[in-house]
mmCIF file of C-alpha atoms and ligand atoms in Angstrom:
data_model
loop_
_atom_site.group_PDB
_atom_site.id
_atom_site.type_symbol
_atom_site.label_atom_id
_atom_site.label_comp_id
_atom_site.label_asym_id
_atom_site.label_seq_id
_atom_site.Cartn_x
_atom_site.Cartn_y
_atom_site.Cartn_z
ATOM 1 C CA MET A 14 -115.997 12.778 -82.233
ATOM 2 C CA ASP A 15 -118.640 9.923 -81.578
ATOM 3 C CA ASN A 16 -117.658 6.431 -80.520
ATOM 4 C CA ALA A 17 -118.573 4.877 -83.844
ATOM 5 C CA THR A 18 -115.483 7.078 -85.337
ATOM 6 C CA VAL A 19 -113.019 6.203 -82.558
ATOM 7 C CA THR A 20 -113.598 2.335 -82.931
ATOM 8 C CA ASP A 21 -113.356 2.695 -86.816
ATOM 9 C CA ALA A 22 -110.106 4.547 -86.633
ATOM 10 C CA HIS A 23 -108.576 1.869 -84.150
ATOM 11 C CA ASN A 24 -109.365 -0.961 -86.298
ATOM 12 C CA GLN A 25 -108.138 0.107 -89.556
ATOM 13 C CA THR A 26 -106.112 -2.853 -90.457
ATOM 14 C CA GLY A 27 -108.346 -5.364 -88.488
ATOM 15 C CA ASP A 28 -105.973 -8.073 -88.474
ATOM 16 C CA GLU A 29 -103.758 -7.463 -85.464
ATOM 17 C CA ASP A 30 -103.907 -9.820 -82.685
ATOM 18 C CA PRO A 31 -104.912 -7.602 -79.355
ATOM 19 C CA ALA A 32 -102.761 -10.029 -77.315
ATOM 20 C CA VAL A 33 -99.584 -9.386 -79.251
ATOM 21 C CA PRO A 34 -98.506 -5.560 -79.203
ATOM 22 C CA PRO A 35 -97.293 -4.317 -82.423
ATOM 23 C CA ARG A 36 -93.396 -4.274 -82.684
ATOM 24 C CA PRO A 37 -92.062 -1.044 -81.928
ATOM 25 C CA ALA A 38 -90.224 0.188 -85.335
ATOM 26 C CA ASN A 39 -87.504 1.881 -83.346
ATOM 27 C CA PRO A 40 -84.847 -0.771 -82.651
ATOM 28 C CA ASN A 41 -83.645 1.311 -79.662
ATOM 29 C CA THR A 42 -87.116 1.278 -78.189
ATOM 30 C CA ARG A 43 -87.201 -2.590 -78.577
ATOM 31 C CA TYR A 44 -83.897 -2.743 -76.795
ATOM 32 C CA HIS A 45 -85.509 -0.787 -73.852
ATOM 33 C CA THR A 46 -88.997 -2.158 -73.751
ATOM 34 C CA ARG A 47 -88.721 -5.693 -74.958
ATOM 35 C CA LYS A 48 -85.369 -6.291 -73.838
ATOM 36 C CA ALA A 49 -84.284 -7.115 -77.428
ATOM 37 C CA ARG A 50 -80.800 -7.832 -78.046
ATOM 38 C CA ASP A 51 -80.393 -8.742 -81.606
ATOM 39 C CA ALA A 52 -77.698 -7.042 -83.598
ATOM 40 C CA GLU A 53 -80.163 -4.244 -85.051
ATOM 41 C CA ALA A 54 -81.233 -3.361 -81.513
ATOM 42 C CA ARG A 55 -77.751 -3.482 -79.757
ATOM 43 C CA ALA A 56 -76.452 -1.395 -82.643
ATOM 44 C CA ALA A 57 -79.186 1.160 -82.112
ATOM 45 C CA HIS A 58 -78.878 1.292 -78.526
ATOM 46 C CA ALA A 59 -74.957 1.891 -78.963
ATOM 47 C CA ALA A 60 -75.583 4.708 -81.285
ATOM 48 C CA ALA A 61 -78.254 6.493 -78.961
ATOM 49 C CA SER A 62 -76.025 5.809 -76.009
ATOM 50 C CA ARG A 63 -72.737 7.413 -77.932
ATOM 51 C CA GLN A 64 -75.015 10.461 -79.048
ATOM 52 C CA TRP A 65 -75.945 10.968 -75.475
ATOM 53 C CA ARG A 66 -72.241 10.701 -74.154
ATOM 54 C CA ARG A 67 -71.237 13.109 -76.850
ATOM 55 C CA ALA A 68 -73.920 15.662 -75.951
ATOM 56 C CA LEU A 69 -72.837 15.484 -72.263
ATOM 57 C CA ALA A 70 -69.068 16.035 -73.486
ATOM 58 C CA ALA A 71 -69.983 18.865 -75.485
ATOM 59 C CA ALA A 72 -71.487 20.595 -72.816
ATOM 60 C CA ALA A 73 -68.770 19.487 -70.133
ATOM 61 C CA PHE A 74 -66.066 20.928 -72.434
ATOM 62 C CA ASN A 75 -67.328 23.572 -74.503
ATOM 63 C CA ARG A 76 -65.863 26.044 -77.117
ATOM 64 C CA ASP A 77 -64.583 28.434 -74.321
ATOM 65 C CA ASP A 78 -62.844 25.558 -72.326
ATOM 66 C CA GLN A 79 -61.489 24.361 -75.519
ATOM 67 C CA LYS A 80 -60.073 27.855 -76.165
ATOM 68 C CA ARG A 81 -58.439 28.015 -72.667
ATOM 69 C CA LEU A 82 -57.118 24.510 -73.140
ATOM 70 C CA LEU A 83 -55.455 25.477 -76.696
ATOM 71 C CA ASN A 84 -54.220 28.898 -75.305
ATOM 72 C CA ALA A 85 -52.506 26.984 -72.262
ATOM 73 C CA ILE A 86 -50.885 24.442 -74.682
ATOM 74 C CA ARG A 87 -49.665 27.284 -76.864
ATOM 75 C CA ASN A 88 -48.112 28.859 -73.870
ATOM 76 C CA GLY A 89 -46.013 25.755 -73.120
ATOM 77 C CA THR A 90 -48.434 23.784 -70.729
ATOM 78 C CA THR A 91 -48.879 19.872 -71.474
ATOM 79 C CA VAL A 92 -52.021 18.494 -72.514
ATOM 80 C CA ALA A 93 -52.090 16.656 -69.336
ATOM 81 C CA ASN A 94 -51.733 19.711 -67.191
ATOM 82 C CA ALA A 95 -54.088 21.805 -69.233
ATOM 83 C CA ALA A 96 -56.807 19.169 -69.069
ATOM 84 C CA ARG A 97 -56.343 18.802 -65.473
ATOM 85 C CA ASP A 98 -56.767 22.548 -65.016
ATOM 86 C CA LEU A 99 -60.331 22.110 -66.624
ATOM 87 C CA GLY A 100 -61.098 19.078 -64.315
ATOM 88 C CA LEU A 101 -60.284 16.574 -67.532
ATOM 89 C CA THR A 102 -58.063 14.027 -68.186
ATOM 90 C CA HIS A 103 -55.667 13.775 -71.320
ATOM 91 C CA GLN A 104 -57.275 10.900 -72.331
ATOM 92 C CA ALA A 105 -60.728 12.654 -72.531
ATOM 93 C CA ILE A 106 -59.035 15.537 -74.624
ATOM 94 C CA TYR A 107 -57.531 13.027 -77.273
ATOM 95 C CA LYS A 108 -60.931 11.136 -77.145
ATOM 96 C CA ARG A 109 -62.795 14.421 -77.672
ATOM 97 C CA ALA A 110 -60.164 15.213 -80.790
ATOM 98 C CA SER A 111 -61.006 11.926 -82.325
ATOM 99 C CA TRP A 112 -64.626 12.576 -83.085
ATOM 100 C CA ASP A 113 -64.726 16.462 -82.791
ATOM 101 C CA THR A 114 -62.728 16.946 -85.776
ATOM 102 C CA ARG A 115 -62.817 20.836 -85.548
ATOM 103 C CA PHE A 116 -61.258 20.911 -81.972
ATOM 104 C CA GLY A 117 -59.022 17.805 -83.190
ATOM 105 C CA ASN A 118 -57.544 19.879 -85.800
ATOM 106 C CA GLN A 119 -57.072 22.892 -83.616
ATOM 107 C CA LEU A 120 -55.484 20.711 -81.192
ATOM 108 C CA GLU A 121 -52.818 19.076 -83.543
ATOM 109 C CA ARG A 122 -52.028 22.694 -84.953
ATOM 110 C CA ALA A 123 -51.313 23.829 -81.314
ATOM 111 C CA LEU A 124 -49.494 20.659 -80.658
ATOM 112 C CA ALA A 125 -47.404 20.957 -83.750
ATOM 113 C CA GLU A 126 -46.664 24.686 -83.261
ATOM 114 C CA THR A 127 -45.416 23.970 -79.960
ATOM 115 C CA CYS A 128 -43.501 20.695 -80.388
ATOM 116 C CA PRO A 129 -40.331 20.810 -78.489
ATOM 117 C CA ALA A 130 -38.302 18.238 -80.435
ATOM 118 C CA GLY A 131 -36.970 20.148 -82.859
ATOM 119 C CA THR A 132 -34.866 18.553 -85.549
ATOM 120 C CA HIS A 133 -36.033 15.330 -83.701
ATOM 121 C CA CYS A 134 -39.582 16.208 -84.550
ATOM 122 C CA GLY A 135 -41.261 13.042 -86.152
ATOM 123 C CA LYS A 136 -38.409 10.564 -85.097
ATOM 124 C CA PRO A 137 -38.704 8.330 -82.035
ATOM 125 C CA SER A 138 -36.016 10.329 -80.435
ATOM 126 C CA GLY A 139 -38.193 13.298 -80.460
ATOM 127 C CA ALA A 140 -40.839 12.097 -78.251
ATOM 128 C CA ARG A 141 -38.598 9.750 -76.116
ATOM 129 C CA PHE A 142 -35.838 12.365 -75.552
ATOM 130 C CA TYR A 143 -37.217 15.914 -76.385
ATOM 131 C CA HIS A 144 -40.847 15.189 -74.991
ATOM 132 C CA GLY A 145 -42.323 15.841 -78.644
ATOM 133 C CA HIS A 146 -45.883 15.987 -78.356
ATOM 134 C CA CYS A 147 -47.129 16.564 -82.052
ATOM 135 C CA HIS A 148 -49.031 14.017 -84.196
ATOM 136 C CA ALA A 149 -45.658 13.108 -85.970
ATOM 137 C CA CYS A 150 -43.729 12.432 -82.833
ATOM 138 C CA ARG A 151 -46.394 10.563 -81.265
ATOM 139 C CA ILE A 152 -46.653 8.331 -84.167
ATOM 140 C CA ALA A 153 -43.043 7.793 -84.358
ATOM 141 C CA LYS A 154 -43.152 6.751 -80.589
ATOM 142 C CA ARG A 155 -45.782 4.364 -81.183
ATOM 143 C CA HIS A 156 -44.119 2.866 -84.214
ATOM 144 C CA PRO A 157 -40.167 3.476 -83.991
ATOM 145 C CA THR A 158 -39.257 2.118 -87.371
ATOM 146 C CA THR A 159 -37.105 4.914 -88.465
ATOM 147 C CA GLU A 160 -34.406 7.218 -86.809
HETATM 148 ZN ZN1 ZN B 30 -42.887 16.663 -82.918
#
């Protein structure tokens, strides 16, 4: 390739001001390199950060760990204790269940199978007095409208 070809390829449009570098197309790149804080850049940065955090979470709490947690719950261990045995918190488990729907469904099934509330399941008393931990009991505890 000779010099003339390089120059021609570089000045294809010819109307760019060399003092002003072209605006990066990726809003997340603008967030980092230009300190752009407009809504588009902030949203792109948040999405990239979320994707990164979820990739870390997926690596730290993999399918084998999930199986161990679900087996522990089926054997009567609480979510908090089962999580602690894996070096996690119950908040981390429920957060994971909120976006990892496959795991979330498995967790809710295990909690429903082992809910100790019996006939009080799904009522405020189920969670309050019988340690009901299934989805229905947790909702009833948060919104005690019926008994
Ligand atoms: Zn229940």
